[in-house]
Short mmCIF file of N, CA, C and O in Angstrom, two decimals:
data_model
loop_
_atom_site.label_atom_id
_atom_site.label_comp_id
_atom_site.label_asym_id
_atom_site.label_seq_id
_atom_site.Cartn_x
_atom_site.Cartn_y
_atom_site.Cartn_z
N MET A 23 5.08 13.42 0.71
CA MET A 23 3.73 12.94 0.48
C MET A 23 3.48 11.68 1.33
O MET A 23 4.34 10.82 1.45
N ILE A 24 2.30 11.58 1.88
CA ILE A 24 1.92 10.44 2.71
C ILE A 24 1.39 9.33 1.81
O ILE A 24 0.51 9.55 1.00
N SER A 25 1.93 8.13 1.96
CA SER A 25 1.45 7.00 1.16
C SER A 25 0.19 6.42 1.79
O SER A 25 -0.14 6.70 2.93
N ALA A 26 -0.49 5.58 1.02
CA ALA A 26 -1.71 4.94 1.52
C ALA A 26 -1.42 4.10 2.75
O ALA A 26 -2.25 3.97 3.64
N LEU A 27 -0.21 3.52 2.81
CA LEU A 27 0.13 2.70 3.96
C LEU A 27 0.40 3.53 5.21
O LEU A 27 0.22 3.07 6.31
N ASP A 28 0.81 4.77 5.03
CA ASP A 28 1.05 5.65 6.17
C ASP A 28 -0.24 6.28 6.68
O ASP A 28 -0.36 6.62 7.84
N TYR A 29 -1.21 6.48 5.78
CA TYR A 29 -2.44 7.18 6.13
C TYR A 29 -3.51 6.19 6.57
O TYR A 29 -3.86 5.27 5.84
N LEU A 30 -4.01 6.35 7.77
CA LEU A 30 -5.05 5.50 8.33
C LEU A 30 -4.69 4.02 8.27
O LEU A 30 -5.46 3.19 7.84
N ALA A 31 -3.50 3.70 8.69
CA ALA A 31 -3.06 2.30 8.75
C ALA A 31 -2.94 1.89 10.21
O ALA A 31 -2.89 2.72 11.11
N GLY A 32 -2.92 0.59 10.45
CA GLY A 32 -2.79 0.12 11.82
C GLY A 32 -2.19 -1.25 11.90
O GLY A 32 -2.00 -1.95 10.90
N TYR A 33 -1.88 -1.64 13.12
CA TYR A 33 -1.32 -2.96 13.42
C TYR A 33 -2.43 -3.80 14.05
O TYR A 33 -3.08 -3.36 14.99
N PHE A 34 -2.63 -5.00 13.53
CA PHE A 34 -3.72 -5.84 14.00
C PHE A 34 -3.25 -7.06 14.77
O PHE A 34 -3.99 -8.00 14.96
N ASP A 35 -1.99 -7.06 15.20
CA ASP A 35 -1.52 -8.07 16.14
C ASP A 35 -0.39 -7.46 16.96
O ASP A 35 0.39 -6.64 16.47
N SER A 36 -0.32 -7.85 18.20
CA SER A 36 0.62 -7.22 19.13
C SER A 36 2.08 -7.54 18.80
O SER A 36 2.97 -6.76 19.11
N GLU A 37 2.35 -8.67 18.14
CA GLU A 37 3.73 -9.03 17.81
C GLU A 37 4.24 -8.27 16.58
O GLU A 37 5.42 -8.31 16.28
N ARG A 38 3.35 -7.64 15.84
CA ARG A 38 3.69 -6.95 14.59
C ARG A 38 4.42 -7.89 13.63
O ARG A 38 5.43 -7.55 13.04
N ASP A 39 3.86 -9.06 13.49
CA ASP A 39 4.41 -10.08 12.60
C ASP A 39 3.79 -9.91 11.21
O ASP A 39 2.59 -10.14 11.05
N PRO A 40 4.56 -9.52 10.20
CA PRO A 40 3.98 -9.28 8.88
C PRO A 40 3.49 -10.56 8.19
O PRO A 40 2.81 -10.50 7.19
N TYR A 41 3.80 -11.73 8.74
CA TYR A 41 3.38 -12.99 8.13
C TYR A 41 2.28 -13.70 8.92
O TYR A 41 1.90 -14.81 8.60
N LYS A 42 1.76 -13.05 9.96
CA LYS A 42 0.73 -13.68 10.79
C LYS A 42 -0.57 -13.86 10.02
O LYS A 42 -1.28 -14.83 10.22
N PHE A 43 -0.88 -12.92 9.13
CA PHE A 43 -2.12 -12.97 8.36
C PHE A 43 -1.79 -13.14 6.89
O PHE A 43 -0.85 -12.54 6.38
N GLU A 44 -2.58 -13.96 6.22
CA GLU A 44 -2.41 -14.10 4.78
C GLU A 44 -3.02 -12.88 4.09
O GLU A 44 -4.08 -12.41 4.48
N ARG A 45 -2.34 -12.37 3.09
CA ARG A 45 -2.81 -11.18 2.39
C ARG A 45 -3.13 -11.54 0.95
O ARG A 45 -2.31 -12.10 0.24
N GLN A 46 -4.34 -11.22 0.53
CA GLN A 46 -4.77 -11.47 -0.83
C GLN A 46 -3.94 -10.64 -1.80
O GLN A 46 -3.75 -9.45 -1.59
N GLY A 47 -3.43 -11.26 -2.85
CA GLY A 47 -2.71 -10.53 -3.88
C GLY A 47 -1.26 -10.21 -3.55
O GLY A 47 -0.61 -9.49 -4.29
N GLU A 48 -0.74 -10.71 -2.45
CA GLU A 48 0.65 -10.46 -2.10
C GLU A 48 1.41 -11.77 -2.02
O GLU A 48 0.85 -12.80 -1.68
N ASN A 49 2.67 -11.72 -2.32
CA ASN A 49 3.53 -12.87 -2.29
C ASN A 49 3.94 -13.15 -0.84
O ASN A 49 4.49 -12.28 -0.17
N TYR A 50 3.71 -14.36 -0.36
CA TYR A 50 4.06 -14.71 1.02
C TYR A 50 5.55 -14.56 1.26
O TYR A 50 5.99 -14.26 2.35
N PHE A 51 6.35 -14.75 0.22
CA PHE A 51 7.79 -14.72 0.37
C PHE A 51 8.38 -13.33 0.13
O PHE A 51 9.58 -13.18 -0.06
N ASP A 52 7.55 -12.31 0.16
CA ASP A 52 8.03 -10.93 0.04
C ASP A 52 8.66 -10.56 1.38
O ASP A 52 7.97 -10.31 2.35
N PHE A 53 9.98 -10.50 1.42
CA PHE A 53 10.68 -10.28 2.69
C PHE A 53 10.69 -8.82 3.10
O PHE A 53 11.21 -8.47 4.15
N GLU A 54 10.11 -7.94 2.31
CA GLU A 54 9.99 -6.52 2.66
C GLU A 54 8.56 -6.19 3.10
O GLU A 54 8.18 -5.04 3.14
N ARG A 55 7.79 -7.19 3.41
CA ARG A 55 6.38 -7.00 3.76
C ARG A 55 6.26 -6.18 5.03
O ARG A 55 6.95 -6.40 6.01
N ASP A 56 5.35 -5.21 5.01
CA ASP A 56 5.08 -4.35 6.17
C ASP A 56 4.01 -5.03 7.02
O ASP A 56 3.13 -5.70 6.51
N CYS A 57 4.07 -4.85 8.32
CA CYS A 57 3.07 -5.47 9.20
C CYS A 57 1.87 -4.57 9.44
O CYS A 57 0.97 -4.94 10.17
N ARG A 58 1.86 -3.38 8.81
CA ARG A 58 0.69 -2.50 8.93
C ARG A 58 -0.32 -2.86 7.86
O ARG A 58 0.03 -3.29 6.77
N PHE A 59 -1.59 -2.67 8.18
CA PHE A 59 -2.67 -2.87 7.22
C PHE A 59 -3.31 -1.51 6.97
O PHE A 59 -3.56 -0.75 7.90
N ALA A 60 -3.61 -1.24 5.72
CA ALA A 60 -4.21 0.05 5.35
C ALA A 60 -5.53 -0.21 4.64
O ALA A 60 -6.07 -1.31 4.67
N ALA A 61 -6.03 0.82 3.98
CA ALA A 61 -7.32 0.75 3.28
C ALA A 61 -7.38 -0.43 2.32
O ALA A 61 -6.36 -0.86 1.79
N SER A 62 -8.56 -0.95 2.13
CA SER A 62 -8.83 -2.05 1.20
C SER A 62 -8.18 -3.36 1.63
O SER A 62 -7.87 -4.21 0.81
N THR A 63 -7.95 -3.53 2.90
CA THR A 63 -7.35 -4.75 3.42
C THR A 63 -8.35 -5.46 4.30
O THR A 63 -9.03 -4.84 5.11
N LEU A 64 -8.43 -6.77 4.16
CA LEU A 64 -9.29 -7.58 5.00
C LEU A 64 -8.42 -8.43 5.91
O LEU A 64 -7.53 -9.14 5.44
N VAL A 65 -8.63 -8.34 7.21
CA VAL A 65 -7.92 -9.16 8.18
C VAL A 65 -8.94 -10.14 8.74
O VAL A 65 -9.97 -9.73 9.27
N MET A 66 -8.66 -11.42 8.59
CA MET A 66 -9.59 -12.43 9.09
C MET A 66 -9.00 -13.11 10.30
O MET A 66 -7.89 -13.64 10.24
N TYR A 67 -9.74 -13.10 11.39
CA TYR A 67 -9.34 -13.76 12.63
C TYR A 67 -10.09 -15.08 12.74
O TYR A 67 -11.18 -15.24 12.20
N GLY A 68 -9.54 -15.99 13.49
CA GLY A 68 -10.24 -17.23 13.80
C GLY A 68 -11.11 -17.03 15.03
O GLY A 68 -11.50 -15.92 15.37
N ASP A 69 -11.39 -18.12 15.72
CA ASP A 69 -12.19 -18.05 16.93
C ASP A 69 -11.51 -17.20 17.98
O ASP A 69 -10.28 -17.15 18.07
N GLY A 70 -12.29 -16.56 18.80
CA GLY A 70 -11.75 -15.75 19.89
C GLY A 70 -12.75 -14.72 20.34
O GLY A 70 -13.82 -14.57 19.76
N ASP A 71 -12.40 -14.01 21.39
CA ASP A 71 -13.32 -13.01 21.92
C ASP A 71 -12.65 -11.67 22.12
O ASP A 71 -13.17 -10.80 22.81
N MET A 72 -11.46 -11.47 21.51
CA MET A 72 -10.77 -10.20 21.68
C MET A 72 -9.85 -9.96 20.49
O MET A 72 -9.27 -10.89 19.94
N ILE A 73 -9.74 -8.69 20.08
CA ILE A 73 -8.73 -8.29 19.10
C ILE A 73 -7.96 -7.12 19.67
O ILE A 73 -8.44 -6.43 20.58
N GLN A 74 -6.77 -6.91 19.17
CA GLN A 74 -5.96 -5.77 19.59
C GLN A 74 -5.56 -5.02 18.33
O GLN A 74 -4.99 -5.59 17.42
N VAL A 75 -5.86 -3.72 18.30
CA VAL A 75 -5.54 -2.88 17.15
C VAL A 75 -4.78 -1.66 17.66
O VAL A 75 -5.18 -1.05 18.65
N GLU A 76 -3.68 -1.34 16.99
CA GLU A 76 -2.91 -0.16 17.35
C GLU A 76 -2.76 0.71 16.12
O GLU A 76 -2.36 0.23 15.05
N ALA A 77 -3.08 1.98 16.26
CA ALA A 77 -2.98 2.90 15.13
C ALA A 77 -1.53 3.18 14.78
O ALA A 77 -0.66 3.21 15.64
N ALA A 78 -1.27 3.37 13.48
CA ALA A 78 0.05 3.81 13.03
C ALA A 78 0.14 5.32 13.24
O ALA A 78 -0.67 5.90 13.97
N ASP A 79 1.07 5.97 12.60
CA ASP A 79 1.36 7.38 12.86
C ASP A 79 0.19 8.33 12.64
O ASP A 79 0.04 9.31 13.35
N HIS A 80 -0.66 8.06 11.66
CA HIS A 80 -1.72 9.00 11.30
C HIS A 80 -3.12 8.48 11.66
O HIS A 80 -4.10 8.93 11.08
N GLY A 81 -3.22 7.54 12.57
CA GLY A 81 -4.52 7.03 12.98
C GLY A 81 -4.94 5.84 12.14
O GLY A 81 -4.28 5.45 11.18
N VAL A 82 -6.04 5.25 12.53
CA VAL A 82 -6.57 4.09 11.79
C VAL A 82 -8.09 4.13 11.85
O VAL A 82 -8.68 4.58 12.84
N ARG A 83 -8.71 3.71 10.77
CA ARG A 83 -10.16 3.51 10.73
C ARG A 83 -10.38 2.10 10.24
O ARG A 83 -9.76 1.66 9.29
N PHE A 84 -11.28 1.38 10.90
CA PHE A 84 -11.56 0.02 10.46
C PHE A 84 -12.98 -0.36 10.83
O PHE A 84 -13.60 0.27 11.69
N MET A 85 -13.48 -1.38 10.18
CA MET A 85 -14.81 -1.89 10.46
C MET A 85 -14.65 -3.32 10.97
O MET A 85 -13.95 -4.12 10.35
N LEU A 86 -15.25 -3.61 12.09
CA LEU A 86 -15.20 -4.94 12.68
C LEU A 86 -16.54 -5.63 12.40
O LEU A 86 -17.60 -5.09 12.72
N VAL A 87 -16.47 -6.79 11.79
CA VAL A 87 -17.66 -7.57 11.49
C VAL A 87 -17.49 -8.93 12.16
O VAL A 87 -16.45 -9.56 12.03
N SER A 88 -18.51 -9.36 12.86
CA SER A 88 -18.44 -10.61 13.58
C SER A 88 -19.74 -11.38 13.38
O SER A 88 -20.80 -10.79 13.20
N GLY A 89 -19.65 -12.68 13.39
CA GLY A 89 -20.87 -13.47 13.25
C GLY A 89 -20.57 -14.95 13.46
O GLY A 89 -19.41 -15.37 13.54
N ALA A 90 -21.62 -15.71 13.53
CA ALA A 90 -21.49 -17.16 13.69
C ALA A 90 -21.10 -17.77 12.35
O ALA A 90 -21.55 -17.32 11.30
N PRO A 91 -20.25 -18.79 12.35
CA PRO A 91 -19.87 -19.44 11.09
C PRO A 91 -21.07 -20.08 10.42
O PRO A 91 -21.95 -20.64 11.07
N LEU A 92 -21.09 -19.99 9.08
CA LEU A 92 -22.17 -20.60 8.31
C LEU A 92 -21.93 -22.08 8.04
O LEU A 92 -22.84 -22.81 7.68
N ASN A 93 -20.66 -22.50 8.18
CA ASN A 93 -20.27 -23.89 7.90
C ASN A 93 -20.66 -24.29 6.48
O ASN A 93 -21.20 -25.38 6.24
N GLU A 94 -20.44 -23.39 5.52
CA GLU A 94 -20.68 -23.63 4.11
C GLU A 94 -19.41 -23.30 3.35
O GLU A 94 -18.62 -22.46 3.79
N PRO A 95 -19.22 -23.92 2.18
CA PRO A 95 -18.05 -23.55 1.37
C PRO A 95 -18.19 -22.12 0.87
O PRO A 95 -19.30 -21.61 0.69
N VAL A 96 -17.05 -21.47 0.66
CA VAL A 96 -17.05 -20.08 0.20
C VAL A 96 -16.16 -19.98 -1.04
O VAL A 96 -15.02 -20.42 -1.02
N ALA A 97 -16.72 -19.41 -2.11
CA ALA A 97 -15.96 -19.10 -3.32
C ALA A 97 -16.06 -17.59 -3.49
O ALA A 97 -17.16 -17.04 -3.54
N TRP A 98 -14.93 -16.93 -3.59
CA TRP A 98 -14.91 -15.47 -3.58
C TRP A 98 -14.06 -14.97 -4.74
O TRP A 98 -12.95 -15.43 -4.94
N ALA A 99 -14.60 -14.01 -5.49
CA ALA A 99 -13.84 -13.37 -6.58
C ALA A 99 -14.32 -11.93 -6.67
O ALA A 99 -15.48 -11.68 -7.00
N GLY A 100 -13.43 -11.02 -6.35
CA GLY A 100 -13.81 -9.60 -6.40
C GLY A 100 -14.95 -9.33 -5.44
O GLY A 100 -14.93 -9.75 -4.29
N PRO A 101 -16.00 -8.65 -5.93
CA PRO A 101 -17.10 -8.27 -5.04
C PRO A 101 -18.17 -9.35 -4.86
O PRO A 101 -19.14 -9.15 -4.16
N ILE A 102 -17.99 -10.50 -5.51
CA ILE A 102 -19.05 -11.52 -5.49
C ILE A 102 -18.59 -12.71 -4.66
O ILE A 102 -17.49 -13.23 -4.83
N VAL A 103 -19.47 -13.16 -3.78
CA VAL A 103 -19.20 -14.33 -2.94
C VAL A 103 -20.32 -15.33 -3.16
O VAL A 103 -21.50 -15.01 -3.05
N MET A 104 -19.95 -16.55 -3.48
CA MET A 104 -20.92 -17.63 -3.69
C MET A 104 -20.40 -18.86 -2.94
O MET A 104 -19.42 -18.78 -2.20
N ASN A 105 -21.05 -20.01 -3.16
CA ASN A 105 -20.62 -21.24 -2.51
C ASN A 105 -19.67 -22.07 -3.36
O ASN A 105 -18.88 -22.84 -2.83
N THR A 106 -19.74 -21.96 -4.69
CA THR A 106 -18.88 -22.75 -5.56
C THR A 106 -18.31 -21.87 -6.67
O THR A 106 -18.86 -20.80 -6.98
N HIS A 107 -17.25 -22.36 -7.30
CA HIS A 107 -16.67 -21.62 -8.43
C HIS A 107 -17.63 -21.63 -9.62
O HIS A 107 -17.68 -20.68 -10.39
N GLN A 108 -18.41 -22.69 -9.77
CA GLN A 108 -19.43 -22.74 -10.84
C GLN A 108 -20.46 -21.63 -10.62
O GLN A 108 -20.83 -20.93 -11.55
N GLU A 109 -20.93 -21.44 -9.38
CA GLU A 109 -21.86 -20.35 -9.08
C GLU A 109 -21.22 -18.99 -9.35
O GLU A 109 -21.89 -18.06 -9.81
N LEU A 110 -19.92 -18.86 -9.08
CA LEU A 110 -19.22 -17.61 -9.38
C LEU A 110 -19.22 -17.33 -10.88
O LEU A 110 -19.47 -16.20 -11.30
N ARG A 111 -18.93 -18.36 -11.69
CA ARG A 111 -18.93 -18.16 -13.15
C ARG A 111 -20.31 -17.72 -13.64
O ARG A 111 -20.42 -16.81 -14.45
N ILE A 112 -21.35 -18.34 -13.13
CA ILE A 112 -22.71 -17.96 -13.52
C ILE A 112 -23.00 -16.53 -13.08
O ILE A 112 -23.56 -15.73 -13.84
N ALA A 113 -22.61 -16.18 -11.85
CA ALA A 113 -22.84 -14.83 -11.34
C ALA A 113 -22.13 -13.78 -12.19
O ALA A 113 -22.71 -12.73 -12.51
N PHE A 114 -20.88 -14.04 -12.58
CA PHE A 114 -20.17 -13.08 -13.42
C PHE A 114 -20.76 -13.00 -14.82
O PHE A 114 -20.82 -11.92 -15.41
N ASP A 115 -21.23 -14.13 -15.36
CA ASP A 115 -21.93 -14.09 -16.66
C ASP A 115 -23.17 -13.22 -16.55
O ASP A 115 -23.45 -12.39 -17.43
N GLU A 116 -23.94 -13.39 -15.47
CA GLU A 116 -25.14 -12.58 -15.26
C GLU A 116 -24.77 -11.11 -15.04
O GLU A 116 -25.45 -10.21 -15.55
N PHE A 117 -23.70 -10.87 -14.32
CA PHE A 117 -23.25 -9.50 -14.08
C PHE A 117 -22.93 -8.81 -15.40
O PHE A 117 -23.37 -7.68 -15.66
N HIS A 118 -22.17 -9.48 -16.26
CA HIS A 118 -21.79 -8.89 -17.55
C HIS A 118 -22.99 -8.74 -18.48
O HIS A 118 -23.02 -7.83 -19.32
N ALA A 119 -23.99 -9.59 -18.32
CA ALA A 119 -25.22 -9.49 -19.14
C ALA A 119 -26.20 -8.48 -18.58
O ALA A 119 -27.21 -8.18 -19.20
N GLY A 120 -25.93 -7.98 -17.38
CA GLY A 120 -26.84 -7.00 -16.75
C GLY A 120 -28.03 -7.63 -16.05
O GLY A 120 -29.01 -6.95 -15.76
N THR A 121 -27.97 -8.93 -15.78
CA THR A 121 -29.10 -9.62 -15.15
C THR A 121 -28.78 -10.14 -13.74
O THR A 121 -29.57 -10.87 -13.19
N PHE A 122 -27.62 -9.76 -13.22
CA PHE A 122 -27.20 -10.28 -11.91
C PHE A 122 -28.10 -9.81 -10.78
O PHE A 122 -28.50 -10.59 -9.94
N VAL A 123 -28.43 -8.54 -10.75
CA VAL A 123 -29.30 -8.00 -9.70
C VAL A 123 -30.74 -8.13 -10.16
O VAL A 123 -31.13 -7.58 -11.18
N LYS A 124 -31.49 -8.90 -9.42
CA LYS A 124 -32.90 -9.13 -9.77
C LYS A 124 -33.79 -8.34 -8.82
O LYS A 124 -33.60 -8.38 -7.63
N GLN A 125 -34.75 -7.63 -9.40
CA GLN A 125 -35.63 -6.82 -8.56
C GLN A 125 -37.02 -7.37 -8.53
O GLN A 125 -37.48 -8.07 -9.32
#
């Protein structure tokens, strides 16, 4: 059986360094860390004008998003992104109350 890491995974740096990018929800000191990235993974690059991506055995699909920095603080939890943790708490309270999306 093909695992999620084998299916549509890729390498996002030429050195294949598994510690080059910080991974949400993973222990930095996991010495068995794989350098491939698969579905549901976000790779954040700093400034630059080029990326290099190499497909693993079964190909890779990814979405590249680029933009100018907002120069604002970012507080992120799950699917919600705000500027402060206080705004996040309010957003989740509204989400649970069913009032988060306003039409």
